[in-house]
mmCIF file of C-alpha atoms in Angstrom:
data_model
loop_
_atom_site.group_PDB
_atom_site.id
_atom_site.type_symbol
_atom_site.label_atom_id
_atom_site.label_comp_id
_atom_site.label_asym_id
_atom_site.label_seq_id
_atom_site.Cartn_x
_atom_site.Cartn_y
_atom_site.Cartn_z
ATOM 1 C CA UNK F 1 -0.113 -0.266 0.016
ATOM 2 C CA UNK F 2 2.196 2.571 1.401
ATOM 3 C CA UNK F 3 4.980 3.513 -1.363
ATOM 4 C CA UNK F 4 7.683 3.936 1.130
ATOM 5 C CA UNK F 5 6.881 1.045 3.180
ATOM 6 C CA UNK F 6 7.735 -1.155 0.227
ATOM 7 C CA UNK F 7 11.116 0.388 -0.618
ATOM 8 C CA UNK F 8 11.794 0.122 3.544
ATOM 9 C CA UNK F 9 10.340 -2.413 4.519
ATOM 10 C CA UNK F 10 10.417 -1.182 8.286
ATOM 11 C CA UNK F 11 7.037 -1.419 10.156
ATOM 12 C CA UNK F 12 7.483 2.499 11.220
ATOM 13 C CA UNK F 13 7.081 3.165 7.358
ATOM 14 C CA UNK F 14 3.798 1.383 7.069
ATOM 15 C CA UNK F 15 0.282 3.365 7.985
ATOM 16 C CA UNK F 16 -0.651 0.885 10.531
ATOM 17 C CA UNK F 17 3.090 1.765 12.064
ATOM 18 C CA UNK F 18 2.530 6.130 11.721
ATOM 19 C CA UNK F 19 -1.008 5.733 12.432
ATOM 20 C CA UNK F 20 -0.110 3.685 15.681
ATOM 21 C CA UNK F 21 2.634 6.181 16.483
ATOM 22 C CA UNK F 22 0.068 8.951 16.178
ATOM 23 C CA UNK F 23 -1.844 7.234 18.540
ATOM 24 C CA UNK F 24 0.567 6.776 20.965
ATOM 25 C CA UNK F 25 1.503 10.707 20.818
ATOM 26 C CA UNK F 26 -1.787 11.954 21.314
ATOM 27 C CA UNK F 27 -2.715 8.850 24.130
ATOM 28 C CA UNK F 28 0.954 10.392 25.452
ATOM 29 C CA UNK F 29 2.176 7.334 27.276
ATOM 30 C CA UNK F 30 4.630 6.013 25.350
ATOM 31 C CA UNK F 31 5.272 8.863 22.851
ATOM 32 C CA UNK F 32 5.491 11.623 25.535
ATOM 33 C CA UNK F 33 6.768 15.143 24.032
ATOM 34 C CA UNK F 34 3.895 15.454 21.746
ATOM 35 C CA UNK F 35 2.914 17.560 18.829
ATOM 36 C CA UNK F 36 6.731 18.488 18.903
ATOM 37 C CA UNK F 37 7.740 14.671 18.568
ATOM 38 C CA UNK F 38 11.031 13.716 16.583
ATOM 39 C CA UNK F 39 10.178 10.024 16.907
ATOM 40 C CA UNK F 40 6.739 10.970 14.891
ATOM 41 C CA UNK F 41 8.234 13.072 12.614
ATOM 42 C CA UNK F 42 10.611 10.611 11.523
ATOM 43 C CA UNK F 43 8.334 8.172 10.795
ATOM 44 C CA UNK F 44 6.345 10.608 8.953
ATOM 45 C CA UNK F 45 8.886 12.295 6.761
ATOM 46 C CA UNK F 46 9.263 9.472 4.055
ATOM 47 C CA UNK F 47 5.200 9.864 3.522
ATOM 48 C CA UNK F 48 5.011 10.894 0.171
ATOM 49 C CA UNK F 49 1.696 12.280 0.238
ATOM 50 C CA UNK F 50 -0.071 10.059 -2.134
ATOM 51 C CA UNK F 51 -2.990 9.433 -0.633
ATOM 52 C CA UNK F 52 -2.924 5.768 -1.328
ATOM 53 C CA UNK F 53 -3.646 4.928 2.363
ATOM 54 C CA UNK F 54 -7.393 6.759 1.621
ATOM 55 C CA UNK F 55 -8.607 4.228 -0.690
ATOM 56 C CA UNK F 56 -6.443 1.455 -0.469
ATOM 57 C CA UNK F 57 -6.359 1.206 3.120
ATOM 58 C CA UNK F 58 -9.914 -1.050 4.799
ATOM 59 C CA UNK F 59 -10.631 2.294 7.659
ATOM 60 C CA UNK F 60 -9.447 4.871 4.712
ATOM 61 C CA UNK F 61 -6.958 6.445 7.018
ATOM 62 C CA UNK F 62 -5.398 9.577 5.073
ATOM 63 C CA UNK F 63 -1.809 9.683 6.333
ATOM 64 C CA UNK F 64 -1.332 12.624 3.859
ATOM 65 C CA UNK F 65 -3.582 14.586 5.618
ATOM 66 C CA UNK F 66 -2.403 13.635 9.082
ATOM 67 C CA UNK F 67 0.735 14.510 8.050
ATOM 68 C CA UNK F 68 -0.211 17.668 7.371
ATOM 69 C CA UNK F 69 -1.640 18.202 10.598
ATOM 70 C CA UNK F 70 1.636 17.124 12.399
ATOM 71 C CA UNK F 71 3.662 19.025 10.615
ATOM 72 C CA UNK F 72 1.906 22.194 11.077
ATOM 73 C CA UNK F 73 1.710 21.820 14.918
ATOM 74 C CA UNK F 74 5.709 20.322 15.054
ATOM 75 C CA UNK F 75 6.827 23.705 13.697
ATOM 76 C CA UNK F 76 4.396 26.084 14.885
ATOM 77 C CA UNK F 77 5.838 28.873 16.075
ATOM 78 C CA UNK F 78 9.532 27.852 15.069
ATOM 79 C CA UNK F 79 11.850 28.268 11.753
ATOM 80 C CA UNK F 80 10.691 25.747 9.231
ATOM 81 C CA UNK F 81 13.001 23.889 7.080
ATOM 82 C CA UNK F 82 14.292 25.684 4.497
ATOM 83 C CA UNK F 83 12.302 23.579 1.843
ATOM 84 C CA UNK F 84 9.040 24.159 3.092
ATOM 85 C CA UNK F 85 9.787 27.867 2.028
ATOM 86 C CA UNK F 86 11.484 26.938 -1.353
ATOM 87 C CA UNK F 87 8.972 24.405 -2.156
ATOM 88 C CA UNK F 88 5.680 25.199 0.004
ATOM 89 C CA UNK F 89 5.623 28.361 -1.300
ATOM 90 C CA UNK F 90 6.135 27.093 -5.185
ATOM 91 C CA UNK F 91 3.701 29.341 -6.636
ATOM 92 C CA UNK F 92 4.344 32.580 -4.458
ATOM 93 C CA UNK F 93 8.285 32.219 -5.974
ATOM 94 C CA UNK F 94 7.151 31.172 -9.445
ATOM 95 C CA UNK F 95 4.431 34.148 -9.283
ATOM 96 C CA UNK F 96 7.172 36.849 -8.740
ATOM 97 C CA UNK F 97 9.737 35.525 -11.138
ATOM 98 C CA UNK F 98 6.570 35.498 -13.734
ATOM 99 C CA UNK F 99 5.592 39.178 -12.711
ATOM 100 C CA UNK F 100 9.070 40.067 -13.002
ATOM 101 C CA UNK F 101 9.534 38.662 -16.748
ATOM 102 C CA UNK F 102 12.724 37.243 -14.909
ATOM 103 C CA UNK F 103 12.233 33.186 -15.716
ATOM 104 C CA UNK F 104 15.505 33.370 -18.121
ATOM 105 C CA UNK F 105 17.788 34.927 -15.797
ATOM 106 C CA UNK F 106 16.581 32.322 -12.955
ATOM 107 C CA UNK F 107 16.893 29.269 -15.187
ATOM 108 C CA UNK F 108 20.385 30.894 -15.763
ATOM 109 C CA UNK F 109 21.591 31.393 -12.108
ATOM 110 C CA UNK F 110 19.594 27.817 -11.046
ATOM 111 C CA UNK F 111 22.102 26.213 -14.127
ATOM 112 C CA UNK F 112 25.148 27.902 -11.788
ATOM 113 C CA UNK F 113 23.835 27.615 -7.952
ATOM 114 C CA UNK F 114 21.603 25.201 -6.466
ATOM 115 C CA UNK F 115 18.660 26.585 -5.331
ATOM 116 C CA UNK F 116 18.276 26.423 -1.216
ATOM 117 C CA UNK F 117 16.575 23.813 -0.025
ATOM 118 C CA UNK F 118 16.115 21.372 -2.874
ATOM 119 C CA UNK F 119 17.847 18.155 -2.939
ATOM 120 C CA UNK F 120 21.821 17.827 -4.567
ATOM 121 C CA UNK F 121 21.431 14.291 -5.426
ATOM 122 C CA UNK F 122 18.524 16.061 -8.211
ATOM 123 C CA UNK F 123 20.692 18.321 -8.960
ATOM 124 C CA UNK F 124 19.236 21.014 -6.821
ATOM 125 C CA UNK F 125 17.431 21.881 -9.893
ATOM 126 C CA UNK F 126 14.043 22.289 -10.064
ATOM 127 C CA UNK F 127 12.477 22.150 -13.637
ATOM 128 C CA UNK F 128 13.238 24.790 -16.289
ATOM 129 C CA UNK F 129 10.695 27.977 -15.938
ATOM 130 C CA UNK F 130 8.523 29.055 -19.025
ATOM 131 C CA UNK F 131 9.247 32.094 -20.569
ATOM 132 C CA UNK F 132 5.337 32.551 -20.976
ATOM 133 C CA UNK F 133 3.164 31.892 -18.030
ATOM 134 C CA UNK F 134 0.075 29.964 -19.876
ATOM 135 C CA UNK F 135 -2.629 32.511 -19.459
ATOM 136 C CA UNK F 136 -0.569 35.118 -20.653
ATOM 137 C CA UNK F 137 -0.468 33.757 -23.589
ATOM 138 C CA UNK F 138 -4.539 34.001 -24.409
ATOM 139 C CA UNK F 139 -6.152 36.888 -25.665
ATOM 140 C CA UNK F 140 -7.981 38.652 -23.293
ATOM 141 C CA UNK F 141 -11.742 37.671 -24.777
ATOM 142 C CA UNK F 142 -10.711 33.767 -23.199
ATOM 143 C CA UNK F 143 -11.227 35.471 -19.244
ATOM 144 C CA UNK F 144 -13.826 33.635 -18.096
ATOM 145 C CA UNK F 145 -15.439 36.647 -17.030
ATOM 146 C CA UNK F 146 -16.181 37.940 -20.032
ATOM 147 C CA UNK F 147 -18.765 35.853 -20.328
ATOM 148 C CA UNK F 148 -20.869 37.145 -17.992
ATOM 149 C CA UNK F 149 -24.204 35.193 -16.398
ATOM 150 C CA UNK F 150 -25.524 34.918 -19.785
ATOM 151 C CA UNK F 151 -23.059 32.391 -20.900
ATOM 152 C CA UNK F 152 -23.667 29.344 -23.098
ATOM 153 C CA UNK F 153 -24.584 26.058 -21.510
ATOM 154 C CA UNK F 154 -21.358 24.680 -22.565
ATOM 155 C CA UNK F 155 -19.030 27.139 -21.377
ATOM 156 C CA UNK F 156 -16.474 25.862 -18.437
ATOM 157 C CA UNK F 157 -13.481 27.443 -16.864
ATOM 158 C CA UNK F 158 -10.138 26.014 -17.192
ATOM 159 C CA UNK F 159 -7.945 26.333 -14.034
ATOM 160 C CA UNK F 160 -4.892 27.163 -14.273
ATOM 161 C CA UNK F 161 -2.840 25.590 -11.807
ATOM 162 C CA UNK F 162 0.614 26.489 -10.288
ATOM 163 C CA UNK F 163 2.485 23.812 -12.796
ATOM 164 C CA UNK F 164 0.311 24.436 -16.102
ATOM 165 C CA UNK F 165 0.732 28.387 -15.622
ATOM 166 C CA UNK F 166 4.653 28.444 -14.828
ATOM 167 C CA UNK F 167 5.909 25.037 -15.606
ATOM 168 C CA UNK F 168 3.510 23.786 -18.806
ATOM 169 C CA UNK F 169 1.585 26.199 -20.783
ATOM 170 C CA UNK F 170 1.764 23.561 -23.257
ATOM 171 C CA UNK F 171 -0.545 21.446 -21.918
ATOM 172 C CA UNK F 172 -3.171 24.287 -21.157
ATOM 173 C CA UNK F 173 -2.670 25.124 -24.552
ATOM 174 C CA UNK F 174 -3.509 21.952 -25.793
ATOM 175 C CA UNK F 175 -6.174 21.565 -23.422
ATOM 176 C CA UNK F 176 -7.679 24.656 -24.431
ATOM 177 C CA UNK F 177 -7.580 23.568 -28.342
ATOM 178 C CA UNK F 178 -9.193 19.819 -27.373
ATOM 179 C CA UNK F 179 -11.954 21.396 -25.323
ATOM 180 C CA UNK F 180 -13.164 23.515 -27.867
ATOM 181 C CA UNK F 181 -12.896 21.121 -30.686
ATOM 182 C CA UNK F 182 -15.255 19.094 -28.492
ATOM 183 C CA UNK F 183 -17.568 22.010 -28.606
ATOM 184 C CA UNK F 184 -16.903 23.877 -25.366
ATOM 185 C CA UNK F 185 -16.724 26.968 -24.622
ATOM 186 C CA UNK F 186 -13.142 27.408 -22.523
ATOM 187 C CA UNK F 187 -12.329 30.593 -20.235
ATOM 188 C CA UNK F 188 -9.653 30.826 -17.525
ATOM 189 C CA UNK F 189 -9.889 33.054 -14.180
ATOM 190 C CA UNK F 190 -8.644 36.677 -14.719
ATOM 191 C CA UNK F 191 -10.298 38.186 -11.794
ATOM 192 C CA UNK F 192 -6.964 37.297 -9.737
ATOM 193 C CA UNK F 193 -4.547 34.679 -8.315
ATOM 194 C CA UNK F 194 -5.816 31.584 -7.629
ATOM 195 C CA UNK F 195 -4.165 28.557 -6.164
ATOM 196 C CA UNK F 196 -5.224 25.382 -4.653
ATOM 197 C CA UNK F 197 -2.768 26.078 -1.724
ATOM 198 C CA UNK F 198 -1.522 22.136 -2.401
ATOM 199 C CA UNK F 199 2.263 23.157 -1.450
ATOM 200 C CA UNK F 200 1.135 24.961 1.539
ATOM 201 C CA UNK F 201 -1.176 21.691 2.844
ATOM 202 C CA UNK F 202 1.503 18.719 1.734
ATOM 203 C CA UNK F 203 4.800 20.706 3.809
ATOM 204 C CA UNK F 204 1.978 21.468 7.309
ATOM 205 C CA UNK F 205 1.775 25.323 6.251
ATOM 206 C CA UNK F 206 -2.186 24.925 6.935
ATOM 207 C CA UNK F 207 -2.983 28.404 8.098
ATOM 208 C CA UNK F 208 -1.042 30.262 5.199
ATOM 209 C CA UNK F 209 -3.253 27.139 2.977
ATOM 210 C CA UNK F 210 -6.412 28.773 4.385
ATOM 211 C CA UNK F 211 -5.337 32.251 3.736
ATOM 212 C CA UNK F 212 -4.471 31.607 0.263
ATOM 213 C CA UNK F 213 -7.827 29.524 -0.776
ATOM 214 C CA UNK F 214 -9.864 32.312 0.797
ATOM 215 C CA UNK F 215 -8.395 34.536 -1.386
ATOM 216 C CA UNK F 216 -8.580 32.376 -4.661
ATOM 217 C CA UNK F 217 -12.447 32.039 -3.369
ATOM 218 C CA UNK F 218 -12.920 36.249 -3.445
ATOM 219 C CA UNK F 219 -11.187 36.091 -6.803
ATOM 220 C CA UNK F 220 -13.503 33.512 -8.613
ATOM 221 C CA UNK F 221 -16.724 35.421 -6.814
ATOM 222 C CA UNK F 222 -19.420 32.996 -7.516
ATOM 223 C CA UNK F 223 -18.627 29.777 -8.582
ATOM 224 C CA UNK F 224 -19.132 29.064 -12.355
ATOM 225 C CA UNK F 225 -18.661 25.337 -12.780
ATOM 226 C CA UNK F 226 -17.703 23.303 -14.276
ATOM 227 C CA UNK F 227 -13.908 23.929 -13.383
ATOM 228 C CA UNK F 228 -11.771 21.372 -15.478
ATOM 229 C CA UNK F 229 -8.600 20.927 -13.261
ATOM 230 C CA UNK F 230 -5.457 19.283 -15.467
ATOM 231 C CA UNK F 231 -3.555 18.769 -12.609
ATOM 232 C CA UNK F 232 -4.631 15.793 -10.826
ATOM 233 C CA UNK F 233 -3.239 16.961 -7.285
ATOM 234 C CA UNK F 234 -4.535 20.157 -7.946
ATOM 235 C CA UNK F 235 -8.041 18.493 -8.393
ATOM 236 C CA UNK F 236 -7.932 16.642 -5.291
ATOM 237 C CA UNK F 237 -6.457 19.507 -3.290
ATOM 238 C CA UNK F 238 -9.737 21.485 -4.130
ATOM 239 C CA UNK F 239 -11.634 18.160 -3.753
ATOM 240 C CA UNK F 240 -10.587 16.929 -0.490
ATOM 241 C CA UNK F 241 -8.681 19.373 0.864
ATOM 242 C CA UNK F 242 -10.584 22.678 0.082
ATOM 243 C CA UNK F 243 -13.481 21.763 1.925
ATOM 244 C CA UNK F 244 -12.007 20.216 5.008
ATOM 245 C CA UNK F 245 -9.941 23.477 5.747
ATOM 246 C CA UNK F 246 -13.034 25.776 4.818
ATOM 247 C CA UNK F 247 -15.754 23.917 6.524
ATOM 248 C CA UNK F 248 -17.707 27.038 7.199
ATOM 249 C CA UNK F 249 -17.556 28.372 3.612
ATOM 250 C CA UNK F 250 -19.699 27.266 1.755
ATOM 251 C CA UNK F 251 -18.146 29.034 -1.593
ATOM 252 C CA UNK F 252 -15.456 25.656 -0.282
ATOM 253 C CA UNK F 253 -18.144 22.889 -0.870
ATOM 254 C CA UNK F 254 -19.364 25.099 -4.055
ATOM 255 C CA UNK F 255 -15.968 24.930 -5.937
ATOM 256 C CA UNK F 256 -15.004 21.212 -5.069
ATOM 257 C CA UNK F 257 -18.286 20.116 -6.606
ATOM 258 C CA UNK F 258 -17.744 21.710 -9.802
ATOM 259 C CA UNK F 259 -14.594 20.590 -10.335
ATOM 260 C CA UNK F 260 -13.677 18.130 -13.181
ATOM 261 C CA UNK F 261 -10.641 16.565 -14.595
ATOM 262 C CA UNK F 262 -10.053 16.571 -17.907
ATOM 263 C CA UNK F 263 -10.981 13.679 -19.178
ATOM 264 C CA UNK F 264 -14.563 13.504 -17.180
ATOM 265 C CA UNK F 265 -15.335 17.403 -18.489
ATOM 266 C CA UNK F 266 -15.734 15.052 -21.580
ATOM 267 C CA UNK F 267 -17.305 12.925 -21.033
ATOM 268 C CA UNK F 268 -19.707 14.743 -19.128
ATOM 269 C CA UNK F 269 -20.400 18.202 -21.345
ATOM 270 C CA UNK F 270 -19.069 16.936 -25.082
ATOM 271 C CA UNK F 271 -20.693 12.840 -24.664
ATOM 272 C CA UNK F 272 -20.831 12.985 -28.517
ATOM 273 C CA UNK F 273 -17.381 14.141 -28.956
ATOM 274 C CA UNK F 274 -15.366 11.495 -30.774
ATOM 275 C CA UNK F 275 -11.735 12.057 -30.113
ATOM 276 C CA UNK F 276 -8.713 11.799 -32.985
ATOM 277 C CA UNK F 277 -7.688 7.842 -33.235
ATOM 278 C CA UNK F 278 -4.489 7.615 -32.581
ATOM 279 C CA UNK F 279 -4.383 3.263 -32.456
ATOM 280 C CA UNK F 280 -1.031 4.051 -30.561
ATOM 281 C CA UNK F 281 -0.104 1.930 -27.509
ATOM 282 C CA UNK F 282 0.250 3.449 -24.065
ATOM 283 C CA UNK F 283 2.393 3.678 -21.288
ATOM 284 C CA UNK F 284 3.105 5.999 -18.382
ATOM 285 C CA UNK F 285 2.298 6.649 -14.590
ATOM 286 C CA UNK F 286 -1.592 7.456 -13.049
ATOM 287 C CA UNK F 287 -1.222 10.084 -10.827
ATOM 288 C CA UNK F 288 -1.714 8.531 -7.181
ATOM 289 C CA UNK F 289 -4.050 11.474 -6.008
ATOM 290 C CA UNK F 290 -5.848 10.378 -9.689
ATOM 291 C CA UNK F 291 -6.101 6.630 -7.851
ATOM 292 C CA UNK F 292 -7.282 7.210 -4.648
ATOM 293 C CA UNK F 293 -9.251 10.454 -5.162
ATOM 294 C CA UNK F 294 -10.227 11.108 -8.207
ATOM 295 C CA UNK F 295 -10.684 7.920 -10.037
ATOM 296 C CA UNK F 296 -10.179 7.405 -13.879
ATOM 297 C CA UNK F 297 -12.992 5.818 -15.454
ATOM 298 C CA UNK F 298 -13.479 8.874 -17.963
ATOM 299 C CA UNK F 299 -9.259 8.679 -18.838
ATOM 300 C CA UNK F 300 -9.157 4.985 -19.672
ATOM 301 C CA UNK F 301 -12.639 5.118 -21.578
ATOM 302 C CA UNK F 302 -11.621 8.453 -23.373
ATOM 303 C CA UNK F 303 -7.818 6.396 -23.408
ATOM 304 C CA UNK F 304 -10.273 3.671 -25.248
ATOM 305 C CA UNK F 305 -12.016 6.484 -27.596
ATOM 306 C CA UNK F 306 -8.866 7.556 -28.757
ATOM 307 C CA UNK F 307 -7.256 3.777 -29.635
ATOM 308 C CA UNK F 308 -4.510 4.352 -26.854
ATOM 309 C CA UNK F 309 -4.033 0.539 -25.786
ATOM 310 C CA UNK F 310 -2.388 -0.218 -22.904
ATOM 311 C CA UNK F 311 -2.493 0.276 -19.391
ATOM 312 C CA UNK F 312 -0.959 2.883 -16.676
ATOM 313 C CA UNK F 313 1.250 2.363 -14.025
ATOM 314 C CA UNK F 314 -0.228 2.118 -10.613
ATOM 315 C CA UNK F 315 1.383 3.310 -7.376
ATOM 316 C CA UNK F 316 3.227 6.115 -7.291
ATOM 317 C CA UNK F 317 5.800 7.769 -9.376
ATOM 318 C CA UNK F 318 8.232 8.728 -6.171
ATOM 319 C CA UNK F 319 8.893 12.194 -6.657
ATOM 320 C CA UNK F 320 5.096 13.089 -5.124
ATOM 321 C CA UNK F 321 5.350 17.231 -5.082
ATOM 322 C CA UNK F 322 7.734 18.221 -3.060
ATOM 323 C CA UNK F 323 8.988 14.703 -1.681
ATOM 324 C CA UNK F 324 11.536 13.769 -4.056
ATOM 325 C CA UNK F 325 12.865 17.136 -4.552
ATOM 326 C CA UNK F 326 13.541 17.616 -0.835
ATOM 327 C CA UNK F 327 17.221 16.814 0.816
ATOM 328 C CA UNK F 328 17.700 12.983 1.890
ATOM 329 C CA UNK F 329 14.702 11.560 -0.326
ATOM 330 C CA UNK F 330 15.826 11.135 -3.103
ATOM 331 C CA UNK F 331 16.940 7.427 -2.780
ATOM 332 C CA UNK F 332 13.588 6.455 -1.793
ATOM 333 C CA UNK F 333 12.101 8.693 -4.334
ATOM 334 C CA UNK F 334 14.102 6.478 -6.969
ATOM 335 C CA UNK F 335 12.928 3.465 -5.569
ATOM 336 C CA UNK F 336 9.754 3.827 -6.103
ATOM 337 C CA UNK F 337 9.899 4.646 -9.532
ATOM 338 C CA UNK F 338 11.603 1.636 -9.951
ATOM 339 C CA UNK F 339 8.862 -0.835 -8.454
ATOM 340 C CA UNK F 340 6.274 0.040 -11.174
ATOM 341 C CA UNK F 341 6.498 2.970 -13.203
ATOM 342 C CA UNK F 342 10.592 2.844 -14.325
ATOM 343 C CA UNK F 343 10.114 -0.960 -15.542
ATOM 344 C CA UNK F 344 7.129 -0.398 -17.368
ATOM 345 C CA UNK F 345 8.585 2.442 -19.443
ATOM 346 C CA UNK F 346 12.130 0.271 -20.475
ATOM 347 C CA UNK F 347 9.774 -2.681 -21.649
ATOM 348 C CA UNK F 348 7.280 -0.541 -23.837
ATOM 349 C CA UNK F 349 7.347 -0.653 -27.393
ATOM 350 C CA UNK F 350 9.274 1.741 -29.136
ATOM 351 C CA UNK F 351 6.324 3.043 -31.002
ATOM 352 C CA UNK F 352 4.532 3.882 -27.436
ATOM 353 C CA UNK F 353 3.409 6.832 -26.147
ATOM 354 C CA UNK F 354 4.088 8.276 -22.884
ATOM 355 C CA UNK F 355 1.368 9.381 -20.627
ATOM 356 C CA UNK F 356 1.139 11.190 -17.307
ATOM 357 C CA UNK F 357 -1.282 13.802 -15.924
ATOM 358 C CA UNK F 358 0.902 14.796 -12.994
ATOM 359 C CA UNK F 359 3.497 17.198 -13.635
ATOM 360 C CA UNK F 360 5.548 15.551 -10.964
ATOM 361 C CA UNK F 361 5.293 12.671 -12.497
ATOM 362 C CA UNK F 362 6.279 14.035 -16.336
ATOM 363 C CA UNK F 363 9.266 15.201 -14.192
ATOM 364 C CA UNK F 364 9.971 12.104 -12.727
ATOM 365 C CA UNK F 365 9.768 10.333 -16.254
ATOM 366 C CA UNK F 366 12.383 12.988 -17.838
ATOM 367 C CA UNK F 367 14.519 12.627 -14.902
ATOM 368 C CA UNK F 368 14.793 9.011 -14.366
ATOM 369 C CA UNK F 369 13.592 8.002 -17.699
ATOM 370 C CA UNK F 370 15.598 10.166 -20.446
ATOM 371 C CA UNK F 371 12.151 10.187 -22.207
ATOM 372 C CA UNK F 372 9.141 12.599 -22.754
ATOM 373 C CA UNK F 373 5.681 12.175 -20.994
ATOM 374 C CA UNK F 374 2.807 13.964 -21.928
ATOM 375 C CA UNK F 375 -0.494 14.761 -20.525
ATOM 376 C CA UNK F 376 -3.295 13.277 -22.076
ATOM 377 C CA UNK F 377 -4.631 16.433 -23.473
ATOM 378 C CA UNK F 378 -1.331 16.998 -25.157
ATOM 379 C CA UNK F 379 -1.429 13.539 -27.130
ATOM 380 C CA UNK F 380 -4.986 13.908 -28.032
ATOM 381 C CA UNK F 381 -4.282 18.076 -29.301
ATOM 382 C CA UNK F 382 -1.945 16.216 -31.512
ATOM 383 C CA UNK F 383 -4.073 13.850 -32.806
ATOM 384 C CA UNK F 384 -6.247 16.952 -34.066
ATOM 385 C CA UNK F 385 -4.062 17.471 -36.740
ATOM 386 C CA UNK F 386 -3.210 20.922 -38.281
ATOM 387 C CA UNK F 387 -7.134 21.959 -38.106
ATOM 388 C CA UNK F 388 -8.395 25.202 -37.082
ATOM 389 C CA UNK F 389 -5.747 26.648 -33.948
ATOM 390 C CA UNK F 390 -6.907 26.881 -30.473
ATOM 391 C CA UNK F 391 -6.587 30.985 -30.538
ATOM 392 C CA UNK F 392 -3.811 31.334 -28.305
#
C-alpha cells in the first residue's frame, strides 16, 4: 500500500505503523513529547503524501492529511526546514518571477547555483520555467468573467494551476484546443490569482493554505462550474482539502463540487464528441491522487475511444510534488519509481506514447527515464492535426 514502506520494509513506514505512533503520541504514555515528537516526525518524513491509503486502506486512513496536521503543529512558532519555504512556497515564488519577467535569468542562475532547500542528488534544480505563463499567452476574450451571467451551457472554466501556468503552459494550450474541438466554450479566471494551496498543505503550512484558498474564493466570486483542472493533485486538493480546511465557507463546497478532471469534463459535457484516433500503445503513470481521490474511469474510457491501448502504471512515481526534491529523499524517490514506473518504460514498445497527467510524474519520467511524457490533452491535441488553431 504505502510506497515508502514497500521500499524500506520498516513497520514505522507503513500506514499501520504511522497510525500507531500518532495514537501513542496523542495518548501521551509512550510518546511523551506530543506534537514536538522527533520520533513521529521521522516516521512521517518518508510519507510521500500520495493518499494511496485513503482508498486502499480498509478504514480509509488519510495519512497525507495527518502528516499535514502534524507538520502544522510540529513547526508552530519555529523556523521551518528551508524546503518548506522554497518548495512549499513555490506558487508565490513562480508568480513573483513571472511578474518580473525573470524566468530566463532565474534558470541561468539555477544552472550555476543549486536552489536552497533542494536535494543535491537531484541536482538542486527545479524544472525549467516557462518564458511566458499559460494565461498570459491567451487573448483577453478568453477570460471567463467576460462570459458574464449569460454564458452558454457549454462553457467551462479551465483552472490555471501553478504547474500549467508557470512550468508547462503547452499542456494548458493543448487542453484549450481539445475542449474547443469538442464544442465547449473555454475560459480562464482573470479576476485574480487562484491556487489550490496544495504545496502549503503538503508542507504543513495550513494557516497559509487557508489564506491562499480564501483569496482564491474571493477572486472567483460565484463559482462558475464546471471547473476543469488538468493537474490531478490540484483537482484532488480542491475536492478534498479545500472543504476540509474551510468547512464553514459555503463557497468552498461549491467549488469542490464544480471540479472536473479533463476526461470527466469531456465525458460529461461533450458526450457525443469523438476524439481523434491515435491507435498507439500507451504507457506511463496514473497519478496517485487520481487513483486515490478522483478515479480514472473517464480517463480509461477516453483513451479507449482514442485507440490508446495499454495500461498505465499504478502506485506512485516517487517524486510526489515536493517529496522527491526534499533533502534526503532522493534514494526513496528513485526506488519508488523502480517498483513499477521505470520497468514499464523500459519494456514498452518502441512506438508507444508516454502519458502522465501529473507534472511531478512527467518530471520524474524525464529525469530518471530520459523520455518525455505528455498529458492526455497533449496527445489528443496532436491527434487533431493541423486544423484550426486553438486561438492562443
